[in-house]
Short mmCIF file of N, CA and C in Angstrom, two decimals:
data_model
loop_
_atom_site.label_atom_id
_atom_site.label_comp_id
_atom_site.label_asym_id
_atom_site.label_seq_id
_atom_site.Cartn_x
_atom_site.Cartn_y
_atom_site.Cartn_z
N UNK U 140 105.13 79.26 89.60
CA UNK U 140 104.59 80.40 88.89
C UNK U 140 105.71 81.04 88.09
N UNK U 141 105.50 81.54 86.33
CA UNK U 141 106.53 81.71 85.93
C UNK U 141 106.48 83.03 85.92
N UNK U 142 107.30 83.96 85.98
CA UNK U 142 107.50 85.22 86.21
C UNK U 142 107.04 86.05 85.12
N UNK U 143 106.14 87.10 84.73
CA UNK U 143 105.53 87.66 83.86
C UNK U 143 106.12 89.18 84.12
N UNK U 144 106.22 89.49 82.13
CA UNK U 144 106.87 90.68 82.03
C UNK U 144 106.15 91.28 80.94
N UNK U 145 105.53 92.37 80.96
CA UNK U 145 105.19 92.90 79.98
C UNK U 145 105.48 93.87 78.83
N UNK U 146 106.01 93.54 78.25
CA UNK U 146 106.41 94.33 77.13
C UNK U 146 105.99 96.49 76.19
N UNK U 147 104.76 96.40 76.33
CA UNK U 147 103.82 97.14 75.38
C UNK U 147 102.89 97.89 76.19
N UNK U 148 102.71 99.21 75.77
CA UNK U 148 101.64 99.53 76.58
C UNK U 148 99.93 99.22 76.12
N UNK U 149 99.50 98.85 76.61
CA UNK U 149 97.94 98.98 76.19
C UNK U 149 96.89 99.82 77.03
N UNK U 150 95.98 99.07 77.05
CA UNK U 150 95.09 100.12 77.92
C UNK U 150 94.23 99.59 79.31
N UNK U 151 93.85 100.34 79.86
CA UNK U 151 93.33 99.34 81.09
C UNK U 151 91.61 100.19 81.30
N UNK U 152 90.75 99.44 81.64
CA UNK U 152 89.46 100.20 81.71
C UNK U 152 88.88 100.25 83.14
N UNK U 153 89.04 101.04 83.49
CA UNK U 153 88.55 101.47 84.67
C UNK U 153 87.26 100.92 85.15
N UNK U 154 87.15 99.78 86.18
CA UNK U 154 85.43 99.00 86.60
C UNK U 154 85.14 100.11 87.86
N UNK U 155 86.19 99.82 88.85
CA UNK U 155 85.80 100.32 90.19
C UNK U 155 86.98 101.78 90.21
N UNK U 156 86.27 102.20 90.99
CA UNK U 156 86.74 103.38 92.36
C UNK U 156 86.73 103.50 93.10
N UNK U 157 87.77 103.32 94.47
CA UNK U 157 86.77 103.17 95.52
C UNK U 157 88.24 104.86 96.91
N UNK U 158 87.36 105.87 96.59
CA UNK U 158 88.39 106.73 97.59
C UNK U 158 88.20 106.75 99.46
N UNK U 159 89.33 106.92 99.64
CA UNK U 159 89.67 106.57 101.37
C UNK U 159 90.13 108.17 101.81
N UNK U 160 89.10 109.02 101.88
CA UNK U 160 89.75 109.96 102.49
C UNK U 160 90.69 111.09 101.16
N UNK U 161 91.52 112.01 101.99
CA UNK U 161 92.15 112.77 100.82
C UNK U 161 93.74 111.63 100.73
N UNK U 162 94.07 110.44 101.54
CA UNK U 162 95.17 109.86 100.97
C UNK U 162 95.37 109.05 99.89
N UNK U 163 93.56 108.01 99.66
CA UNK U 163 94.30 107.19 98.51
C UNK U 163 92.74 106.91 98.09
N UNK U 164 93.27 106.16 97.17
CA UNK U 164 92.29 105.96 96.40
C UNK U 164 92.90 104.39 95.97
N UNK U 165 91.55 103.37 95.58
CA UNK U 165 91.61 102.05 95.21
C UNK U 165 90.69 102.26 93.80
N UNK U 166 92.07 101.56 92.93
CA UNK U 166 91.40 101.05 91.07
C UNK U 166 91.07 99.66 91.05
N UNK U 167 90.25 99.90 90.40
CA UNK U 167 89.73 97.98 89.73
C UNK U 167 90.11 98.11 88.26
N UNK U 168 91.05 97.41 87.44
CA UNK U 168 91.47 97.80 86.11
C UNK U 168 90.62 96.66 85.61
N UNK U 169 90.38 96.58 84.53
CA UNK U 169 90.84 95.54 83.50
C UNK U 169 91.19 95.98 82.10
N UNK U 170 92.42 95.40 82.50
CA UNK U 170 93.54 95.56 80.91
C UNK U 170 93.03 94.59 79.54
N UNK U 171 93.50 95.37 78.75
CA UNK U 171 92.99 94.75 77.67
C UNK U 171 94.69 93.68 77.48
N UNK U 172 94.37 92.46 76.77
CA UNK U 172 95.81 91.35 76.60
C UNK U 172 96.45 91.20 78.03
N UNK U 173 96.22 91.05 78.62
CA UNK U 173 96.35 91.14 80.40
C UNK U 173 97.14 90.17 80.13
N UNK U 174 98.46 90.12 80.83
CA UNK U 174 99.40 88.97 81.50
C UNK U 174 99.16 88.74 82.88
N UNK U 175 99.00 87.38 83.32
CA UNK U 175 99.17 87.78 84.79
C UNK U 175 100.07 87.38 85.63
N UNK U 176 100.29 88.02 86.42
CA UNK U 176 101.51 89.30 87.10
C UNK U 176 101.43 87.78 88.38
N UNK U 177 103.20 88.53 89.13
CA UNK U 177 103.62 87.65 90.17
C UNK U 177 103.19 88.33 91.35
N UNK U 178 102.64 88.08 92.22
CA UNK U 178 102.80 89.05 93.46
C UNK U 178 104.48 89.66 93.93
N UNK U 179 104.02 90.86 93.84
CA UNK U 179 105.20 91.72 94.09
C UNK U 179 105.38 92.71 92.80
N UNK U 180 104.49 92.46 91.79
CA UNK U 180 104.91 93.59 90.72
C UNK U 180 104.02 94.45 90.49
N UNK U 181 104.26 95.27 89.56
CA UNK U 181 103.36 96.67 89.82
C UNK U 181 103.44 96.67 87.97
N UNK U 182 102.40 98.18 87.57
CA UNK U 182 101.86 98.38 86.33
C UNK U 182 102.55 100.00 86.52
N UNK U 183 102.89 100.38 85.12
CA UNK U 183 103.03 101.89 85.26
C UNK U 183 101.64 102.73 84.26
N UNK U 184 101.17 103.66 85.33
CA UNK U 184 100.11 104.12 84.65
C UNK U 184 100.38 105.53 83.40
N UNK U 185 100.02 105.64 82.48
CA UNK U 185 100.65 106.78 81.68
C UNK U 185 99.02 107.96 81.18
N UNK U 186 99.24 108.58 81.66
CA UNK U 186 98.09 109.79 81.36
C UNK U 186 99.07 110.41 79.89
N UNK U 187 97.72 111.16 79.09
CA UNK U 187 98.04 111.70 78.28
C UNK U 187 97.42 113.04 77.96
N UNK U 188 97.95 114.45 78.25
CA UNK U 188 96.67 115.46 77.54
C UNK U 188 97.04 115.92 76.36
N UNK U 189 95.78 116.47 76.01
CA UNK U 189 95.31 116.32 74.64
C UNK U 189 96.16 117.19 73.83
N UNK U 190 97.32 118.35 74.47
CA UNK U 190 98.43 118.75 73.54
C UNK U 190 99.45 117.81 73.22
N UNK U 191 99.25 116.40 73.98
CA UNK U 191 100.21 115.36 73.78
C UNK U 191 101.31 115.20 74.97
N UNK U 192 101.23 115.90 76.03
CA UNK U 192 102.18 115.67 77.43
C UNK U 192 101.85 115.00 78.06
N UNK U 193 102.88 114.04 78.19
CA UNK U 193 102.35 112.74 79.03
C UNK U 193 102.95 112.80 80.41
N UNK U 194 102.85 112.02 81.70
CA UNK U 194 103.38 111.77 82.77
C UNK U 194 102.85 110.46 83.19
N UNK U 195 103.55 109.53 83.89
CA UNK U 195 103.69 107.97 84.48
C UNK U 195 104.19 107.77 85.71
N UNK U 196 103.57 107.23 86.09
CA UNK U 196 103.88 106.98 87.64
C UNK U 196 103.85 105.08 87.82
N UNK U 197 104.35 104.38 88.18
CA UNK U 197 104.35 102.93 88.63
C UNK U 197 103.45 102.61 90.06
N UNK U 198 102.85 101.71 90.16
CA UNK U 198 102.16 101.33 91.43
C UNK U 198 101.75 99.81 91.42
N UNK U 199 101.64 99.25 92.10
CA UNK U 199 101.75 98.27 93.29
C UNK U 199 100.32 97.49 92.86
N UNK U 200 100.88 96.04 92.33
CA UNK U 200 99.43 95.68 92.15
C UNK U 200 99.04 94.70 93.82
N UNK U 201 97.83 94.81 93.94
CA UNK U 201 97.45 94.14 95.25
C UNK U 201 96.38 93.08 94.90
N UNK U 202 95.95 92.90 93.50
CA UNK U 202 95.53 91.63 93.58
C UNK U 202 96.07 90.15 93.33
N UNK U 203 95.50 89.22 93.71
CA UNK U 203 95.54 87.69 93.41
C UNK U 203 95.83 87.76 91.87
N UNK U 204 96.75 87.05 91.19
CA UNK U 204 96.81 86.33 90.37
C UNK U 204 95.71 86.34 89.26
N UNK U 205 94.73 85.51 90.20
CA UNK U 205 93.79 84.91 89.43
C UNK U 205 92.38 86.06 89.67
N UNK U 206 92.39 86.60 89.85
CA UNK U 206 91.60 88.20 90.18
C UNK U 206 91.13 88.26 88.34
N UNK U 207 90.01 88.82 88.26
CA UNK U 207 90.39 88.95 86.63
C UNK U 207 90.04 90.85 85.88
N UNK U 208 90.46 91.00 87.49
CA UNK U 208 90.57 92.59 87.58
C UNK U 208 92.45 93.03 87.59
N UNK U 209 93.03 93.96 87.81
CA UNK U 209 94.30 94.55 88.62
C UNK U 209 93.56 95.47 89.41
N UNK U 210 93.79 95.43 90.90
CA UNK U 210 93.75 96.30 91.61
C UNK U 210 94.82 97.27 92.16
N UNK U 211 95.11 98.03 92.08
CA UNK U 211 96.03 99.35 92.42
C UNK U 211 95.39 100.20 93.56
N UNK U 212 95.88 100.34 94.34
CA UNK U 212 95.92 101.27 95.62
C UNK U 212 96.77 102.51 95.45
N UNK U 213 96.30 103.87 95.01
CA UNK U 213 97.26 104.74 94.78
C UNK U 213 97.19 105.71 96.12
N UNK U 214 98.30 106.52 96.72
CA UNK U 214 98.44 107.31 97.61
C UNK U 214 98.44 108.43 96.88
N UNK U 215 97.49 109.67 97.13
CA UNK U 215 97.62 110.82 96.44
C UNK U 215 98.35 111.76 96.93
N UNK U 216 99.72 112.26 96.39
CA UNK U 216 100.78 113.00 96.95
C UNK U 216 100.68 114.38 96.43
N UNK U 217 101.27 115.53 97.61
CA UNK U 217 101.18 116.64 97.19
C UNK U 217 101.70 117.14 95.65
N UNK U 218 100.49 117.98 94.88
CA UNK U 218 100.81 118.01 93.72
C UNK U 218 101.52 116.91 92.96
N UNK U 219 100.99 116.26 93.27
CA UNK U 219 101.07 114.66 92.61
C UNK U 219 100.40 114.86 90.78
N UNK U 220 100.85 115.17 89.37
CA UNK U 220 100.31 115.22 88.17
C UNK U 220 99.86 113.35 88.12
N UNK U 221 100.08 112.28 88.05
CA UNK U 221 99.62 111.20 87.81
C UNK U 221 98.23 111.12 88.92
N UNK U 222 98.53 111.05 90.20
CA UNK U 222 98.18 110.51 91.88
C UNK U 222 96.83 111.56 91.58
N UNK U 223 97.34 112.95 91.64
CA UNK U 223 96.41 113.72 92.01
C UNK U 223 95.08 113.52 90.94
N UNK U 224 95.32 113.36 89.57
CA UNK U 224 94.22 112.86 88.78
C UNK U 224 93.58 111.74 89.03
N UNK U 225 94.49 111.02 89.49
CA UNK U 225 93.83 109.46 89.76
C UNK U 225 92.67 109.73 91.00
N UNK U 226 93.12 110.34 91.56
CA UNK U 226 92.50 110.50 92.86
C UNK U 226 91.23 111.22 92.51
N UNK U 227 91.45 112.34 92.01
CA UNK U 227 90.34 113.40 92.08
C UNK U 227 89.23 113.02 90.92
N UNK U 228 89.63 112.81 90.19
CA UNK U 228 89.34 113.21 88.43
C UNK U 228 88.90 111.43 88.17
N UNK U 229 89.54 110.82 87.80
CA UNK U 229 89.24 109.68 87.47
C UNK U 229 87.68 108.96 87.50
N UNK U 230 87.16 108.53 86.61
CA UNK U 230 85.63 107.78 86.80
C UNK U 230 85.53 106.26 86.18
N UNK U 231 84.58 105.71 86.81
CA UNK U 231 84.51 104.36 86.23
C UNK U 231 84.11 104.55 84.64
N UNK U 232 85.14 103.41 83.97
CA UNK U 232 84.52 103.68 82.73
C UNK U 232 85.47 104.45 81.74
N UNK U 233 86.89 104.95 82.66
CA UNK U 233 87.53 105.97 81.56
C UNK U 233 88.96 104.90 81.31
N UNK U 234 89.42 105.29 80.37
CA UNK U 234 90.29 104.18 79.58
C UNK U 234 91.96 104.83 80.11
N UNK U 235 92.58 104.02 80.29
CA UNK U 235 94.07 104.33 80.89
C UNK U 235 95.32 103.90 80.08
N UNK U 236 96.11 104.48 79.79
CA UNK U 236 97.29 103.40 79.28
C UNK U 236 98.18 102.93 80.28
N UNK U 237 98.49 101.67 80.21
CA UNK U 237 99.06 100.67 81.33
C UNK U 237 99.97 99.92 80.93
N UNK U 238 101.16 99.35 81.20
CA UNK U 238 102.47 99.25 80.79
C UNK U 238 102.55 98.12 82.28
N UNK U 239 102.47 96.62 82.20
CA UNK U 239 102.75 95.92 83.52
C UNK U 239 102.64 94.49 82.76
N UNK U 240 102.33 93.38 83.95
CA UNK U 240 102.75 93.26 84.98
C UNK U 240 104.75 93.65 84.88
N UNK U 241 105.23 94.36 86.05
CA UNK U 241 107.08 94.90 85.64
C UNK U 241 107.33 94.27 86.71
N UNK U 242 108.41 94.06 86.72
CA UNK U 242 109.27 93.74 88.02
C UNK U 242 109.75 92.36 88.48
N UNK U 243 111.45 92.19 88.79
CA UNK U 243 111.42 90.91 89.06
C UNK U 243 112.43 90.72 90.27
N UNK U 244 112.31 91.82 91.40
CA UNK U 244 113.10 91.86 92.30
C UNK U 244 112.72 91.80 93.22
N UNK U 245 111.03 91.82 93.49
CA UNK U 245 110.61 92.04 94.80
C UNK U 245 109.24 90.85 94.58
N UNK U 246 109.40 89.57 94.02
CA UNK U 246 108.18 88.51 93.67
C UNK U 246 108.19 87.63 94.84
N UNK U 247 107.02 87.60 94.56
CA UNK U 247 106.95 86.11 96.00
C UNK U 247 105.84 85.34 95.15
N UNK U 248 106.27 83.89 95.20
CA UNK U 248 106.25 82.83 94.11
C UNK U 248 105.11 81.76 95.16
N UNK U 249 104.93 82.23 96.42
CA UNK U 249 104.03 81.74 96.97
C UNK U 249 104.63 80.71 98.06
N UNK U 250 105.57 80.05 97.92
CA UNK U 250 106.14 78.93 99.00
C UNK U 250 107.16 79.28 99.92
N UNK U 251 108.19 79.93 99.34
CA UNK U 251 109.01 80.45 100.19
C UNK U 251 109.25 80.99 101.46
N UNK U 252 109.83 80.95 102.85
CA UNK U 252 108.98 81.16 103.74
C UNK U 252 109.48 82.89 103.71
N UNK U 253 108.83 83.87 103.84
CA UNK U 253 109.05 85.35 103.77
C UNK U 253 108.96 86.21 104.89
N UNK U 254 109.58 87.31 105.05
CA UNK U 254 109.25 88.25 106.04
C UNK U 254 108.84 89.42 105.37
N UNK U 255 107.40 90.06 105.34
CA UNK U 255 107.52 91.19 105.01
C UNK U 255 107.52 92.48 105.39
N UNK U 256 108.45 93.55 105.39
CA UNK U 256 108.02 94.43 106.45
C UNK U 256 108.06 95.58 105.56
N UNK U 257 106.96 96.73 105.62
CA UNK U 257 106.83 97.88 104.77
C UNK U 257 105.99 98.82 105.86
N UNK U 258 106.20 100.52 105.71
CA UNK U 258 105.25 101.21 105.84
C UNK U 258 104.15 102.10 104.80
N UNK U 259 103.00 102.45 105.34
CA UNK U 259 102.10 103.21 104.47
C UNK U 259 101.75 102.59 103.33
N UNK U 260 101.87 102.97 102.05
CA UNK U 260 101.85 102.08 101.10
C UNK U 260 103.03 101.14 100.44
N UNK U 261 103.85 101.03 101.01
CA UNK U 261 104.35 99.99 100.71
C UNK U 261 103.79 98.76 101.11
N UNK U 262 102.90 98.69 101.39
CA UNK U 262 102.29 97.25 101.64
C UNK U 262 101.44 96.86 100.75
N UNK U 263 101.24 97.32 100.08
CA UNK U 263 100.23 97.00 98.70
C UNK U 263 100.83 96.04 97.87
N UNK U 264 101.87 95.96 98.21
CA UNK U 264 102.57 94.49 96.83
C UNK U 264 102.06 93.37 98.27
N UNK U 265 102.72 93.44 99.25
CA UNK U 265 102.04 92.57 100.45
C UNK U 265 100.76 92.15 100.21
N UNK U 266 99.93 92.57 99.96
CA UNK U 266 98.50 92.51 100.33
C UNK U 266 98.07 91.58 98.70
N UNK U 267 98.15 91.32 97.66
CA UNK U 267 98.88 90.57 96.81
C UNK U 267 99.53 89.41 97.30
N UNK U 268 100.49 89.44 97.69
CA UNK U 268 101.30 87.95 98.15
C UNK U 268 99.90 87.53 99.11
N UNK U 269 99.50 88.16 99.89
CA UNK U 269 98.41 87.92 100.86
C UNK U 269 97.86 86.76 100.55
N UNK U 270 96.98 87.88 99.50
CA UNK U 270 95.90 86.69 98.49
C UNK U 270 96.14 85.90 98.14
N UNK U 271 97.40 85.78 97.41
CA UNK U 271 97.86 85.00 96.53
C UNK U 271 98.25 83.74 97.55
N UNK U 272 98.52 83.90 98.65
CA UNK U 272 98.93 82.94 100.07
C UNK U 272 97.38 82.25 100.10
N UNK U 273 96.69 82.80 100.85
CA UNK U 273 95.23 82.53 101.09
C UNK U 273 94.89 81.32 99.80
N UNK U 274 94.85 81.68 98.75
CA UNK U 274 93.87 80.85 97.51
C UNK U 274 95.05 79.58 97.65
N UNK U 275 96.53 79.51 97.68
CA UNK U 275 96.99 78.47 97.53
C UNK U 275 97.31 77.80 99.41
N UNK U 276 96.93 78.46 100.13
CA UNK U 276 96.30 77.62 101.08
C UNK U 276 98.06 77.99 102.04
N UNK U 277 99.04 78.94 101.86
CA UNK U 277 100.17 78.89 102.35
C UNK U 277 100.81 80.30 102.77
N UNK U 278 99.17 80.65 103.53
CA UNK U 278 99.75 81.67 104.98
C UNK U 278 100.88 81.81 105.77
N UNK U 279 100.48 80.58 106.32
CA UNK U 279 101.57 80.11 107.18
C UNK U 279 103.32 80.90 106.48
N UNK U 280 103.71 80.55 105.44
CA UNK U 280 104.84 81.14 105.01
C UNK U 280 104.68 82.70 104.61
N UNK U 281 104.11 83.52 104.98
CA UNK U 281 104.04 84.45 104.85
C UNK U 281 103.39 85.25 106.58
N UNK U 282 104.46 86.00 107.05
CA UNK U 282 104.81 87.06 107.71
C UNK U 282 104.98 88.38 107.44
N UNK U 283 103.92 89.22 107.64
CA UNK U 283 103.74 90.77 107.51
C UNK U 283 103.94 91.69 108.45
N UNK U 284 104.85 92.64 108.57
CA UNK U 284 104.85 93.64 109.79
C UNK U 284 104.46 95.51 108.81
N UNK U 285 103.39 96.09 109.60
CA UNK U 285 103.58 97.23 109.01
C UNK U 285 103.15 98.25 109.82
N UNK U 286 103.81 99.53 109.20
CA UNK U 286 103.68 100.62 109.77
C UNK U 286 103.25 101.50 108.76
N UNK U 287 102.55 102.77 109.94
CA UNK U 287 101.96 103.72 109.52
C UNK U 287 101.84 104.79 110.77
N UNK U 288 101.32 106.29 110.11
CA UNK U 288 101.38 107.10 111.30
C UNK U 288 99.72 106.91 112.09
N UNK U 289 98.88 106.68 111.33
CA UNK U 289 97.41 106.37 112.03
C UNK U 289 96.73 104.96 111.10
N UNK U 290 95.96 104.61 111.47
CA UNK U 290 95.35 103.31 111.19
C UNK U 290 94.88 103.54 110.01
N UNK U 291 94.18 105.25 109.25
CA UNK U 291 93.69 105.65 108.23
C UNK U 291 94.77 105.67 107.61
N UNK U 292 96.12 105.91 107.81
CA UNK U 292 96.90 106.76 106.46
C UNK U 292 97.36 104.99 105.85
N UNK U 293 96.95 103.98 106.73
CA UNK U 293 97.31 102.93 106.37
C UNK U 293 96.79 101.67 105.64
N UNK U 294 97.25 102.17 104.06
CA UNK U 294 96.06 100.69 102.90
C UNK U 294 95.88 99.58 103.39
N UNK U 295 94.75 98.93 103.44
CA UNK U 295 93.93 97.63 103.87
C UNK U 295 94.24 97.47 104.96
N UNK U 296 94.40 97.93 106.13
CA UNK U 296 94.46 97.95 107.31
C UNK U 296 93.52 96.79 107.73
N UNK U 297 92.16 96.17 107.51
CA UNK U 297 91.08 95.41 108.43
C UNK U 297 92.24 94.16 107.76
N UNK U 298 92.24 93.94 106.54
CA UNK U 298 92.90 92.91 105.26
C UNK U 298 93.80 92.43 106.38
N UNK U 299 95.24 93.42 106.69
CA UNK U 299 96.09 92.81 107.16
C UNK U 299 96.13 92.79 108.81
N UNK U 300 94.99 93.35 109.13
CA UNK U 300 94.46 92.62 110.75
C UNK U 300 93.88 91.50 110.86
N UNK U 301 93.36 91.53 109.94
CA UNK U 301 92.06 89.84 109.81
C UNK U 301 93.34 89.07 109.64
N UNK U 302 94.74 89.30 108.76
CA UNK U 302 95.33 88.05 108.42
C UNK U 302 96.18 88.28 109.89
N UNK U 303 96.35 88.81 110.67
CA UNK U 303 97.46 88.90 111.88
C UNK U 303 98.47 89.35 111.41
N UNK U 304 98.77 90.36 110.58
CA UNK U 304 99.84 90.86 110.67
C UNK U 304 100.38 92.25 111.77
N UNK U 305 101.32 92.02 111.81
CA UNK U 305 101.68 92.91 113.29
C UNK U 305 102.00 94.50 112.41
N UNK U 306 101.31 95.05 113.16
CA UNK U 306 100.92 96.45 112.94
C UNK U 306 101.18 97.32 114.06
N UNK U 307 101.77 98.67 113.56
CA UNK U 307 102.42 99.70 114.19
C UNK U 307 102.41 100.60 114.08
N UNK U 308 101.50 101.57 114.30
CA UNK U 308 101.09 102.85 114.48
C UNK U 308 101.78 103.64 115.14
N UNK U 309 102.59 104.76 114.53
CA UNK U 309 103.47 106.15 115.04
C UNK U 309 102.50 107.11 115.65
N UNK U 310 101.31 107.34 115.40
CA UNK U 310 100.45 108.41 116.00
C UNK U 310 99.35 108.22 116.50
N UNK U 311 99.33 106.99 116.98
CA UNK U 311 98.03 106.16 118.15
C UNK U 311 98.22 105.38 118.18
N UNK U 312 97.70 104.86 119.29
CA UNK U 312 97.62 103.42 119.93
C UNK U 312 97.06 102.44 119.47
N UNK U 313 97.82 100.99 119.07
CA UNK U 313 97.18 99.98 118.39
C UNK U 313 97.40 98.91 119.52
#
């Protein structure tokens, strides 16, 4: 897989929404000129209001490759200007500017044998390699450990139980 970098911002159109509570919220994009991305890289999202002030935040893509969506898992942080819109405000259907697939420090190319260990949302580039493991048939090289303070504050939690990854909860019992 050759490593994809995107240059330009364009735009991404919002299919799905899907919110978890007041922590996060899950996007279904589709970008317009879409490159597709390595597992392990992320898109930066750029809001704009209408006096012209912008703010950008980067996040974690979690789909497959071959997905012909980007999915993003955002955590909505206190007074969060990007997070907190995404979260609250956002509807299917509204147009985004998007700047991705970025990143070439944290890829997993699919064979290599890996350890991954993240808490909360840092597992969202994980969950990506996941897929991306699964369709080319090479689980097996891929090892996930994650933490979180409850089973809720923690993205795709069933995802990375169904695959056996070892999971660790700070504020209940797993």
């Amino acid at each position: 897989m050759t490593e994809a970098i995107a240059s330009s911002w364009t735009t991404a159109t919002v299919r799905e929404v899907e919110r978890y509570g007041e922590s996060y919220v899950k996007l279904r994009l589709e970008v317009a000129d879409r490159t597709d991305h390595v597992p392990g890289q992320h898109y930066v999202i750029r809001l704009r209001a209408p006096d012209g002030y912008t703010a950008q935040r980067s996040y974690s893509i979690a789909s497959d490759p071959a997905d012909p969506l980007i999915e993003l898992m955002v955590e909505c942080l206190p007074r969060g200007e990007v997070t907190g819109f995404l979260h609250d405000v956002v509807e299917v259907g509204d147009v985004l500017e998007a700047r991705g697939p970025i990143g070439r420090w944290f890829v997993w190319g699919g064979k290599v044998p890996s350890i991954c260990v993240a808490g909360g949302s840092g597992v969202v580039p994980f969950i990506s390699m996941l897929r991306y493991a699964r369709r080319l048939g090479t689980e097996s090289a891929l090892k996930i450990v994650a933490s979180a303070q409850t089973r809720e504050r923690l993205p795709y939690a069933d995802e990375l139980e169904e695959y056996g990854a070892f999971i660790a909860l700070t504020r209940e019992n797993h």
